[in-house]
Short mmCIF file of C-alpha atoms and ligand atoms in Angstrom, two decimals:
data_model
loop_
_atom_site.label_atom_id
_atom_site.label_comp_id
_atom_site.label_asym_id
_atom_site.label_seq_id
_atom_site.Cartn_x
_atom_site.Cartn_y
_atom_site.Cartn_z
CA MET A 15 193.13 139.59 145.69
CA ALA A 16 189.86 137.89 146.67
CA TYR A 17 190.00 138.92 150.30
CA MET A 18 189.14 142.62 150.26
CA LEU A 19 187.80 143.81 153.56
CA GLY A 20 187.23 147.11 155.31
CA CYS A 21 190.41 148.98 156.15
CA MET A 22 191.82 147.93 159.51
CA LYS A 23 194.73 149.06 161.59
CA VAL A 24 196.79 145.91 162.10
CA LEU A 25 199.72 145.34 164.43
CA VAL A 26 202.14 142.77 162.98
CA THR A 27 204.60 141.40 165.54
CA GLY A 28 207.69 139.96 163.87
CA GLY A 29 206.70 141.87 160.74
CA ALA A 30 210.29 142.36 159.54
CA GLY A 31 210.91 138.59 159.36
CA TYR A 32 210.47 136.18 156.48
CA ILE A 33 206.74 135.44 156.70
CA GLY A 34 205.99 138.74 158.45
CA SER A 35 207.42 140.91 155.66
CA HIS A 36 205.34 139.09 153.01
CA MET A 37 202.31 139.52 155.26
CA VAL A 38 202.94 143.27 155.63
CA LEU A 39 203.15 143.57 151.85
CA CYS A 40 199.81 141.78 151.38
CA LEU A 41 198.13 143.87 154.11
CA LEU A 42 199.32 147.13 152.54
CA GLU A 43 198.19 145.97 149.10
CA ALA A 44 194.77 145.12 150.57
CA GLY A 45 194.49 148.70 151.84
CA HIS A 46 195.16 148.21 155.56
CA ASP A 47 197.21 150.40 157.88
CA VAL A 48 200.12 148.44 159.29
CA VAL A 49 202.33 148.90 162.34
CA VAL A 50 205.25 146.49 162.61
CA LEU A 51 206.73 145.56 165.99
CA ASP A 52 210.04 143.72 165.69
CA ASN A 53 213.18 143.46 167.84
CA LEU A 54 215.29 142.66 164.74
CA ALA A 55 216.83 139.68 166.58
CA ASN A 56 216.52 137.52 163.48
CA SER A 57 215.37 139.97 160.83
CA SER A 58 216.34 143.14 159.01
CA ALA A 59 214.55 146.48 158.69
CA GLU A 60 215.74 146.42 155.07
CA SER A 61 212.86 144.00 154.36
CA LEU A 62 210.37 146.74 155.30
CA ARG A 63 212.16 149.32 153.20
CA ARG A 64 211.74 146.99 150.23
CA VAL A 65 208.08 146.34 151.07
CA GLU A 66 207.59 150.09 150.92
CA GLU A 67 209.41 150.24 147.58
CA LEU A 68 207.16 147.45 146.19
CA THR A 69 203.84 148.80 147.47
CA GLY A 70 204.45 152.55 147.50
CA LYS A 71 203.00 152.48 151.02
CA HIS A 72 204.69 152.99 154.33
CA PRO A 73 204.41 150.49 157.17
CA ASP A 74 205.11 152.11 160.55
CA PHE A 75 207.99 150.36 162.27
CA VAL A 76 208.63 150.19 166.01
CA GLU A 77 211.81 148.46 167.16
CA LEU A 78 210.60 146.81 170.33
CA ASP A 79 210.84 143.50 172.16
CA LEU A 80 207.64 141.84 173.39
CA LEU A 81 209.47 141.19 176.67
CA ASP A 82 209.32 144.96 177.24
CA ALA A 83 205.80 144.92 178.69
CA THR A 84 205.77 148.68 179.39
CA GLY A 85 206.82 149.49 175.84
CA VAL A 86 204.20 147.13 174.41
CA ASP A 87 201.49 148.70 176.53
CA ARG A 88 202.53 152.19 175.46
CA LEU A 89 202.23 151.07 171.83
CA PHE A 90 198.61 150.01 172.42
CA GLU A 91 197.89 153.23 174.30
CA THR A 92 199.01 155.37 171.37
CA ASN A 93 197.47 153.29 168.54
CA GLY A 94 193.88 152.20 168.03
CA PHE A 95 194.57 148.73 166.67
CA ASP A 96 191.70 146.66 165.26
CA SER A 97 193.62 143.41 165.19
CA VAL A 98 196.99 141.74 165.69
CA ILE A 99 198.92 139.17 163.65
CA HIS A 100 201.48 137.60 165.95
CA PHE A 101 204.59 136.15 164.28
CA ALA A 102 207.31 137.27 166.70
CA GLY A 103 209.14 134.34 168.27
CA LEU A 104 212.25 132.21 168.27
CA LYS A 105 211.95 129.27 165.88
CA ALA A 106 215.03 127.06 165.67
CA VAL A 107 214.37 123.53 166.91
CA GLY A 108 217.97 122.61 167.78
CA GLU A 109 218.58 125.89 169.58
CA SER A 110 215.38 125.39 171.59
CA VAL A 111 216.66 122.03 172.85
CA ALA A 112 219.91 123.66 174.00
CA GLN A 113 218.30 126.84 175.42
CA PRO A 114 214.81 125.91 176.63
CA LEU A 115 214.53 128.74 179.17
CA ARG A 116 215.28 131.33 176.51
CA TYR A 117 212.60 129.82 174.27
CA TYR A 118 209.93 129.65 176.98
CA GLN A 119 210.79 133.13 178.22
CA ASN A 120 210.78 134.72 174.80
CA ASN A 121 207.85 132.93 173.15
CA ILE A 122 205.52 132.40 176.12
CA VAL A 123 206.21 135.51 178.19
CA GLY A 124 206.35 137.68 175.06
CA THR A 125 202.93 136.38 174.03
CA LEU A 126 201.51 136.89 177.54
CA ASN A 127 202.69 140.52 177.50
CA LEU A 128 201.05 141.02 174.12
CA LEU A 129 197.77 139.43 175.28
CA ALA A 130 197.66 141.49 178.48
CA SER A 131 197.93 144.73 176.48
CA MET A 132 195.42 143.55 173.89
CA ASP A 133 192.94 142.69 176.63
CA LYS A 134 193.49 145.93 178.53
CA HIS A 135 192.93 148.01 175.41
CA GLY A 136 190.01 145.98 174.09
CA VAL A 137 191.82 144.64 171.00
CA ARG A 138 190.52 141.07 170.88
CA THR A 139 191.09 139.91 167.31
CA LEU A 140 194.25 137.85 166.92
CA VAL A 141 195.81 135.69 164.23
CA PHE A 142 198.52 133.48 165.73
CA SER A 143 201.41 131.94 163.88
CA SER A 144 201.32 128.31 164.96
CA SER A 145 202.97 125.38 163.23
CA ALA A 146 202.34 121.85 162.02
CA THR A 147 205.08 121.01 164.50
CA VAL A 148 202.33 120.87 167.17
CA TYR A 149 201.26 117.47 165.72
CA GLY A 150 204.65 116.01 166.68
CA ALA A 151 205.91 112.95 164.83
CA SER A 152 202.40 111.65 164.08
CA GLU A 153 202.43 108.57 161.88
CA GLU A 154 198.95 109.28 160.60
CA VAL A 155 198.56 111.49 157.51
CA PRO A 156 197.03 113.72 156.36
CA LEU A 157 197.14 115.81 159.53
CA ILE A 158 193.73 117.12 160.61
CA GLU A 159 193.05 119.90 163.09
CA LYS A 160 191.20 117.65 165.55
CA MET A 161 194.16 115.28 166.02
CA PRO A 162 195.83 115.28 169.43
CA LEU A 163 198.85 117.56 169.76
CA ASP A 164 202.22 116.18 170.78
CA ALA A 165 205.07 118.59 170.07
CA THR A 166 208.44 116.92 170.59
CA ASN A 167 210.84 119.79 171.37
CA PRO A 168 210.80 123.06 173.36
CA TYR A 169 210.18 125.23 170.28
CA GLY A 170 207.18 123.10 169.28
CA ARG A 171 205.94 123.05 172.87
CA THR A 172 205.93 126.85 172.99
CA LYS A 173 203.59 126.80 169.96
CA GLU A 174 201.40 124.13 171.57
CA GLN A 175 201.32 125.95 174.92
CA ILE A 176 200.41 129.27 173.29
CA GLU A 177 197.58 127.45 171.49
CA ASP A 178 196.42 126.22 174.93
CA ILE A 179 196.64 129.71 176.44
CA LEU A 180 194.60 131.16 173.58
CA THR A 181 192.05 128.36 173.81
CA ASP A 182 191.60 129.05 177.54
CA LEU A 183 191.30 132.76 176.84
CA GLY A 184 188.59 132.23 174.22
CA ALA A 185 186.70 129.93 176.60
CA ALA A 186 186.85 132.47 179.43
CA ASP A 187 185.83 135.52 177.39
CA SER A 188 183.61 135.24 174.33
CA SER A 189 184.64 138.67 173.06
CA TRP A 190 187.92 137.20 171.68
CA HIS A 191 188.23 136.27 167.99
CA ILE A 192 191.29 134.05 167.57
CA ALA A 193 192.76 132.10 164.65
CA LEU A 194 195.46 129.48 165.28
CA LEU A 195 197.12 128.95 161.92
CA ARG A 196 199.19 125.78 161.66
CA TYR A 197 201.71 126.32 158.91
CA PHE A 198 203.23 123.43 157.05
CA ASN A 199 206.59 124.20 155.36
CA PRO A 200 206.71 127.83 154.16
CA VAL A 201 209.07 128.44 151.23
CA GLY A 202 209.39 130.69 148.20
CA ALA A 203 209.48 134.46 148.02
CA HIS A 204 207.59 137.40 146.58
CA GLU A 205 207.73 137.14 142.78
CA SER A 206 209.69 140.42 142.55
CA GLY A 207 212.74 138.75 144.12
CA ARG A 208 213.08 141.79 146.43
CA ILE A 209 212.04 140.14 149.70
CA GLY A 210 212.61 136.57 150.86
CA GLU A 211 214.00 134.31 153.56
CA ASP A 212 217.37 135.40 154.97
CA PRO A 213 218.38 132.94 157.69
CA THR A 214 221.23 133.81 160.06
CA GLY A 215 224.06 131.26 160.05
CA VAL A 216 223.67 127.76 158.64
CA PRO A 217 220.05 127.23 157.52
CA ASN A 218 218.19 124.52 159.46
CA ASN A 219 215.46 124.14 156.88
CA LEU A 220 215.70 122.41 153.53
CA LEU A 221 214.81 125.12 151.00
CA PRO A 222 217.15 127.86 152.24
CA PHE A 223 219.95 125.29 152.40
CA VAL A 224 219.29 124.08 148.85
CA ALA A 225 219.15 127.71 147.67
CA GLN A 226 222.53 128.50 149.26
CA VAL A 227 224.07 125.46 147.58
CA ALA A 228 222.62 126.53 144.21
CA VAL A 229 224.04 130.04 144.59
CA GLY A 230 227.48 128.67 145.52
CA ARG A 231 227.59 129.57 149.21
CA ARG A 232 227.67 125.90 150.25
CA GLU A 233 229.06 122.77 148.61
CA LYS A 234 226.20 120.27 148.73
CA VAL A 235 222.92 119.42 150.42
CA MET A 236 223.00 116.66 153.02
CA VAL A 237 219.83 114.59 152.60
CA PHE A 238 218.85 113.45 156.09
CA GLY A 239 217.86 109.81 155.60
CA ASN A 240 217.09 107.76 152.48
CA ASP A 241 215.60 104.76 154.24
CA TYR A 242 212.20 106.19 155.19
CA PRO A 243 209.08 104.24 154.16
CA THR A 244 208.39 106.72 151.33
CA PRO A 245 208.50 106.21 147.53
CA ASP A 246 212.14 107.36 147.20
CA GLY A 247 213.18 106.79 150.82
CA THR A 248 213.52 110.50 151.70
CA GLY A 249 211.30 112.59 153.98
CA VAL A 250 208.02 113.94 152.61
CA ARG A 251 206.70 117.41 153.54
CA ASP A 252 203.92 119.78 152.54
CA TYR A 253 205.64 122.87 151.12
CA ILE A 254 203.56 126.04 150.89
CA HIS A 255 204.43 129.25 149.02
CA VAL A 256 204.85 132.14 151.47
CA MET A 257 202.46 134.29 149.37
CA ASP A 258 199.75 131.60 149.61
CA LEU A 259 200.43 131.50 153.35
CA ALA A 260 200.01 135.28 153.65
CA ALA A 261 196.74 135.05 151.70
CA GLY A 262 195.54 132.51 154.30
CA HIS A 263 196.12 135.10 157.03
CA LEU A 264 194.16 137.74 155.10
CA ALA A 265 191.30 135.26 154.75
CA ALA A 266 191.39 134.56 158.51
CA LEU A 267 191.45 138.29 159.25
CA ASP A 268 188.40 138.69 157.04
CA TYR A 269 186.57 135.85 158.81
CA LEU A 270 187.29 136.68 162.43
CA PRO A 271 185.37 139.93 163.03
CA SER A 272 182.01 138.20 162.44
CA HIS A 273 183.05 134.97 164.23
CA PRO A 274 183.90 135.09 167.95
CA GLY A 275 185.76 132.09 169.35
CA VAL A 276 188.96 130.16 168.73
CA PHE A 277 189.55 128.56 165.32
CA ARG A 278 192.25 126.18 164.16
CA TRP A 279 193.24 125.90 160.53
CA ASN A 280 195.98 123.96 158.77
CA LEU A 281 197.64 126.07 156.10
CA GLY A 282 199.18 123.62 153.68
CA SER A 283 198.71 122.41 150.12
CA GLY A 284 197.57 118.91 151.05
CA GLU A 285 200.34 117.43 148.89
CA GLY A 286 203.65 115.94 149.93
CA SER A 287 207.01 116.31 148.19
CA SER A 288 210.14 114.33 149.02
CA VAL A 289 213.56 115.85 149.70
CA LEU A 290 214.81 114.48 146.36
CA GLU A 291 211.81 115.97 144.52
CA VAL A 292 212.57 119.37 146.07
CA ILE A 293 216.26 119.17 145.10
CA GLN A 294 215.27 118.20 141.55
CA ALA A 295 212.65 120.99 141.27
CA PHE A 296 215.11 123.57 142.58
CA GLY A 297 217.76 122.42 140.10
CA ASP A 298 215.19 122.78 137.29
CA ALA A 299 214.39 126.32 138.44
CA ALA A 300 218.07 127.26 138.72
CA GLY A 301 218.98 125.63 135.40
CA LYS A 302 221.69 123.50 137.00
CA PRO A 303 221.71 120.38 139.16
CA VAL A 304 222.02 120.90 142.92
CA PRO A 305 224.72 118.60 144.35
CA PHE A 306 223.67 116.41 147.28
CA ALA A 307 224.77 113.45 149.37
CA PHE A 308 222.93 111.09 151.70
CA ALA A 309 223.44 111.41 155.44
CA PRO A 310 221.87 109.74 158.49
CA ARG A 311 218.33 110.66 159.54
CA ARG A 312 217.96 113.84 161.62
CA PRO A 313 216.70 112.91 165.10
CA GLY A 314 213.06 113.88 165.66
CA ASP A 315 212.09 113.98 161.97
CA ALA A 316 208.84 112.36 160.85
CA ALA A 317 208.88 110.33 157.63
CA VAL A 318 205.84 112.02 156.15
CA SER A 319 203.90 115.16 157.03
CA TYR A 320 201.20 116.82 154.97
CA ALA A 321 198.02 118.70 155.71
CA ASP A 322 194.38 118.04 155.28
CA PRO A 323 193.63 121.68 154.33
CA SER A 324 189.88 121.15 153.82
CA SER A 325 188.76 123.15 156.90
CA ALA A 326 190.49 126.30 155.65
CA LEU A 327 188.82 125.80 152.27
CA ALA A 328 185.37 125.22 153.80
CA ASP A 329 185.51 128.07 156.34
CA LEU A 330 187.73 130.63 154.64
CA GLY A 331 187.44 129.76 150.96
CA TRP A 332 191.23 129.55 151.00
CA SER A 333 193.52 127.09 149.24
CA THR A 334 197.01 127.21 147.77
CA HIS A 335 197.58 128.28 144.15
CA ARG A 336 201.33 127.97 143.63
CA ASN A 337 203.00 124.61 142.97
CA LEU A 338 206.48 123.35 143.89
CA ALA A 339 207.97 124.58 140.59
CA GLN A 340 206.78 128.12 141.27
CA MET A 341 207.97 127.97 144.89
CA CYS A 342 211.45 127.04 143.65
CA GLU A 343 211.46 129.62 140.84
CA ASP A 344 210.53 132.43 143.24
CA HIS A 345 212.89 131.23 145.95
CA TRP A 346 215.70 131.01 143.38
CA ARG A 347 215.04 134.51 141.98
CA TRP A 348 215.33 135.95 145.50
CA GLN A 349 218.51 133.97 146.28
CA ARG A 350 220.15 134.67 142.91
CA GLU A 351 219.52 138.41 143.11
CA ASN A 352 220.41 138.61 146.81
CA PRO A 353 223.13 135.96 147.26
CA ASN A 354 223.92 137.29 150.75
CA GLY A 355 220.36 138.09 151.69
CA TYR A 356 219.75 141.61 152.95
CA ASN A 357 223.49 142.13 153.61
CA ALA A 358 224.56 143.62 150.30
C1 LIG B 425 211.24 122.00 160.68
C2 LIG B 425 211.09 121.85 162.17
C3 LIG B 425 209.70 122.30 162.57
C4 LIG B 425 209.50 123.75 162.13
C5 LIG B 425 209.72 123.86 160.63
C6 LIG B 425 209.69 125.32 160.21
C7 LIG B 425 212.53 119.99 162.85
C8 LIG B 425 212.61 118.60 163.36
N1 LIG B 425 211.32 120.45 162.55
O1 LIG B 425 210.29 121.18 160.03
O2 LIG B 425 209.55 122.21 163.96
O3 LIG B 425 208.19 124.17 162.43
O4 LIG B 425 211.01 123.34 160.29
O5 LIG B 425 209.71 125.42 158.82
O6 LIG B 425 213.54 120.68 162.71
N2 LIG B 425 216.26 118.06 155.24
C9 LIG B 425 217.40 117.53 154.66
N3 LIG B 425 218.54 118.28 154.67
C10 LIG B 425 218.61 119.53 155.24
C11 LIG B 425 217.44 120.06 155.85
C12 LIG B 425 216.29 119.29 155.85
O7 LIG B 425 217.38 116.43 154.13
O8 LIG B 425 219.68 120.16 155.22
C13 LIG B 425 215.01 117.29 155.20
C14 LIG B 425 214.40 116.96 156.55
O9 LIG B 425 214.90 115.76 157.03
C15 LIG B 425 212.91 116.89 156.18
C16 LIG B 425 212.76 117.92 155.05
O10 LIG B 425 214.07 118.09 154.51
O11 LIG B 425 212.56 115.63 155.67
C17 LIG B 425 212.25 119.27 155.51
O12 LIG B 425 213.05 119.72 156.59
P1 LIG B 425 212.88 121.19 157.22
O13 LIG B 425 212.90 122.19 156.14
O14 LIG B 425 213.88 121.32 158.31
O15 LIG B 425 211.41 121.19 157.80
P2 LIG B 425 210.72 120.20 158.88
O16 LIG B 425 211.67 119.21 159.39
O17 LIG B 425 209.47 119.68 158.26
#
């Protein structure tokens, strides 16, 4: 791995989740000490057991909710953290529309509790899990960090508002070192097939749905819209392998200590793939076609979304290395070997 840095003690909130568990693996492999905080609301401690099996290293795990401000503060009192990577949060768009108070309470208040403890204990290096969703349904592509933000649902607005909070914090106190990482569409799994995405209930996102169809848990993929102004009429997104995404965080963590301030980076490949291209690539990886049917557009979806990832390359020396075929191969290996996710 190109991003070797001095050993740090890193708190990873949401570290038992999909992206978090891959991040913990990369941190341990890079030689860091890791403490995971997770309330297991949408994740399984089994992911961390497997990370330990893969790395031969033990991540400390604390089952805790960020809404428990006293518990969070006690965690900072008893650990000398150097930095924090903050993934913990609710993330389903449809659910956020139905339950806005729960989303604002959990994502915003949870983050405020975390920041208060970080500030009190002098831990002022933070990598925040933001999302390309903050750009809203922008018609202009590629998406560039300086574009105005316009999230279109409560989930997206929590990401945008946390970005605002962190921007204000960095402006008020120059001892903070903050990275706002705007993820495009994270997919794939660690190449071992031992850890991966394990959504609860019906998957909202395309790749986990396609994977569950391929493994026989669901009948067919519904393609939301085939009348978009795109080459094949279906929606175009910038898919990024979860291991490339984790490498982007390591690069940010390497950059921050010598750079105070607030930085925004898109983490994407810079290339778009259509829904039909994804279904085809997944079928190629699985060695069998994935059945699908066309359905109406999903409200709120943009036709095309892909990153301009050139800032992350210029500042961090980071870019993606895994293509759509590899994303599908790794995602399929995980799904095939764990048809029911972490529930054996
Ligand atoms: C979605 C969220 C976004 C969130 C991101 C997390 C919405 C509107 N946006 O982004 O806020 O940050 O997930 O990864 O939910 N598709 C189908 N059939 C399906 C599922 C999806 O055709 O069963 C299509 C969608 O219309 C879209 C593409 O596949 O064109 C990708 O969808 P998805 O994986 O849900 O990601 P986003 O919509 O980009």
